[in-house]
């Protein structure tokens, strides 16, 4: 497992990157809003040389997500799909999952209750 962490700025979001069995895991902790747009967008985007990129966005410790977070997930999903890969969401808390379901992105981005489940499917 390879890990790269970027600590949270006060009141914001921390981003950690790791690789588990060839799958990129982007672990987010804190509030997923417009202030995190640059770091999260970059972390969720597949590497330019990646063939069939596979990414799991681990939202277990995300306490808040607004429309900026939704847009980041949609953008990352499109980039992964265009490169022949996929994006999955793991561990979203009830309040965050509710936003995902209200907007309807769970219809095309698979959402799993845990990181383990997302990696297994």
mmCIF file of C-alpha atoms in Angstrom, residues 4-98:
data_model
loop_
_atom_site.group_PDB
_atom_site.id
_atom_site.type_symbol
_atom_site.label_atom_id
_atom_site.label_comp_id
_atom_site.label_asym_id
_atom_site.label_seq_id
_atom_site.Cartn_x
_atom_site.Cartn_y
_atom_site.Cartn_z
ATOM 1 C CA UNK A 4 0.396 10.247 0.484
ATOM 2 C CA UNK A 5 -1.369 12.561 2.963
ATOM 3 C CA UNK A 6 -2.245 16.235 2.875
ATOM 4 C CA UNK A 7 -3.361 17.538 6.296
ATOM 5 C CA UNK A 8 -6.511 19.549 6.726
ATOM 6 C CA UNK A 9 -6.451 23.290 6.913
ATOM 7 C CA UNK A 10 -8.453 24.570 9.898
ATOM 8 C CA UNK A 11 -12.139 23.829 9.310
ATOM 9 C CA UNK A 12 -11.505 22.248 5.940
ATOM 10 C CA UNK A 13 -10.688 18.873 4.524
ATOM 11 C CA UNK A 14 -7.722 16.531 4.604
ATOM 12 C CA UNK A 15 -6.898 14.353 1.619
ATOM 13 C CA UNK A 16 -4.969 11.078 1.762
ATOM 14 C CA UNK A 17 -4.031 9.002 -1.254
ATOM 15 C CA UNK A 18 -3.205 5.319 -1.130
ATOM 16 C CA UNK A 19 -3.208 2.330 -3.437
ATOM 17 C CA UNK A 20 -4.784 -0.989 -2.478
ATOM 18 C CA UNK A 21 -4.370 -3.864 -4.940
ATOM 19 C CA UNK A 22 -3.964 -1.420 -7.833
ATOM 20 C CA UNK A 23 -6.995 0.684 -6.856
ATOM 21 C CA UNK A 24 -6.438 4.351 -5.966
ATOM 22 C CA UNK A 25 -8.126 5.211 -2.674
ATOM 23 C CA UNK A 26 -8.765 8.893 -2.028
ATOM 24 C CA UNK A 27 -9.633 9.267 1.655
ATOM 25 C CA UNK A 28 -11.303 12.538 2.585
ATOM 26 C CA UNK A 29 -11.818 13.832 6.114
ATOM 27 C CA UNK A 30 -13.769 16.978 7.042
ATOM 28 C CA UNK A 31 -16.000 19.231 4.966
ATOM 29 C CA UNK A 32 -16.232 18.701 1.209
ATOM 30 C CA UNK A 33 -17.119 22.157 -0.058
ATOM 31 C CA UNK A 34 -15.884 24.834 -2.481
ATOM 32 C CA UNK A 35 -12.758 25.558 -0.400
ATOM 33 C CA UNK A 36 -11.488 22.007 -1.042
ATOM 34 C CA UNK A 37 -12.236 22.073 -4.770
ATOM 35 C CA UNK A 38 -8.660 22.283 -6.054
ATOM 36 C CA UNK A 39 -7.065 19.646 -3.832
ATOM 37 C CA UNK A 40 -9.940 17.184 -4.060
ATOM 38 C CA UNK A 41 -10.438 17.633 -7.794
ATOM 39 C CA UNK A 42 -6.749 16.943 -8.361
ATOM 40 C CA UNK A 43 -6.741 13.922 -6.034
ATOM 41 C CA UNK A 44 -9.837 12.360 -7.628
ATOM 42 C CA UNK A 45 -8.675 12.922 -11.208
ATOM 43 C CA UNK A 46 -7.023 9.874 -12.741
ATOM 44 C CA UNK A 47 -3.311 10.220 -13.420
ATOM 45 C CA UNK A 48 -2.792 11.270 -17.058
ATOM 46 C CA UNK A 49 -0.946 8.062 -17.961
ATOM 47 C CA UNK A 50 -3.394 5.716 -16.201
ATOM 48 C CA UNK A 51 -4.987 3.074 -18.364
ATOM 49 C CA UNK A 52 -8.362 2.031 -16.991
ATOM 50 C CA UNK A 53 -8.056 4.028 -13.746
ATOM 51 C CA UNK A 54 -9.875 2.612 -10.750
ATOM 52 C CA UNK A 55 -10.609 4.995 -7.882
ATOM 53 C CA UNK A 56 -12.549 4.761 -4.641
ATOM 54 C CA UNK A 57 -13.523 8.010 -2.914
ATOM 55 C CA UNK A 58 -13.619 7.099 0.781
ATOM 56 C CA UNK A 59 -16.090 9.532 2.372
ATOM 57 C CA UNK A 60 -16.262 7.800 5.765
ATOM 58 C CA UNK A 61 -14.998 10.886 7.610
ATOM 59 C CA UNK A 62 -16.671 13.544 5.470
ATOM 60 C CA UNK A 63 -19.050 15.449 7.742
ATOM 61 C CA UNK A 64 -20.522 17.845 5.172
ATOM 62 C CA UNK A 65 -20.828 17.986 1.394
ATOM 63 C CA UNK A 66 -22.339 20.742 -0.737
ATOM 64 C CA UNK A 67 -22.899 21.073 -4.484
ATOM 65 C CA UNK A 68 -19.170 21.609 -5.022
ATOM 66 C CA UNK A 69 -18.546 18.117 -3.664
ATOM 67 C CA UNK A 70 -21.220 16.682 -5.933
ATOM 68 C CA UNK A 71 -19.638 18.422 -8.925
ATOM 69 C CA UNK A 72 -16.189 17.055 -7.995
ATOM 70 C CA UNK A 73 -17.546 13.511 -7.864
ATOM 71 C CA UNK A 74 -19.330 13.886 -11.208
ATOM 72 C CA UNK A 75 -16.216 15.334 -12.841
ATOM 73 C CA UNK A 76 -14.008 12.538 -11.453
ATOM 74 C CA UNK A 77 -16.530 9.934 -12.604
ATOM 75 C CA UNK A 78 -16.537 11.353 -16.144
ATOM 76 C CA UNK A 79 -12.739 11.489 -16.293
ATOM 77 C CA UNK A 80 -12.417 7.900 -15.075
ATOM 78 C CA UNK A 81 -15.088 6.670 -17.466
ATOM 79 C CA UNK A 82 -13.507 8.499 -20.420
ATOM 80 C CA UNK A 83 -10.214 6.758 -19.595
ATOM 81 C CA UNK A 84 -11.932 3.352 -19.487
ATOM 82 C CA UNK A 85 -11.993 3.135 -15.697
ATOM 83 C CA UNK A 86 -14.391 3.706 -12.840
ATOM 84 C CA UNK A 87 -15.087 5.671 -9.661
ATOM 85 C CA UNK A 88 -16.837 4.322 -6.573
ATOM 86 C CA UNK A 89 -17.894 6.015 -3.340
ATOM 87 C CA UNK A 90 -17.330 4.311 0.000
ATOM 88 C CA UNK A 91 -18.587 4.877 3.529
ATOM 89 C CA UNK A 92 -20.640 8.048 3.105
ATOM 90 C CA UNK A 93 -22.304 9.069 6.378
ATOM 91 C CA UNK A 94 -26.102 9.316 6.332
ATOM 92 C CA UNK A 95 -26.160 13.104 5.820
ATOM 93 C CA UNK A 96 -23.657 12.954 2.950
ATOM 94 C CA UNK A 97 -25.322 9.924 1.370
ATOM 95 C CA UNK A 98 -28.651 11.755 1.518
#
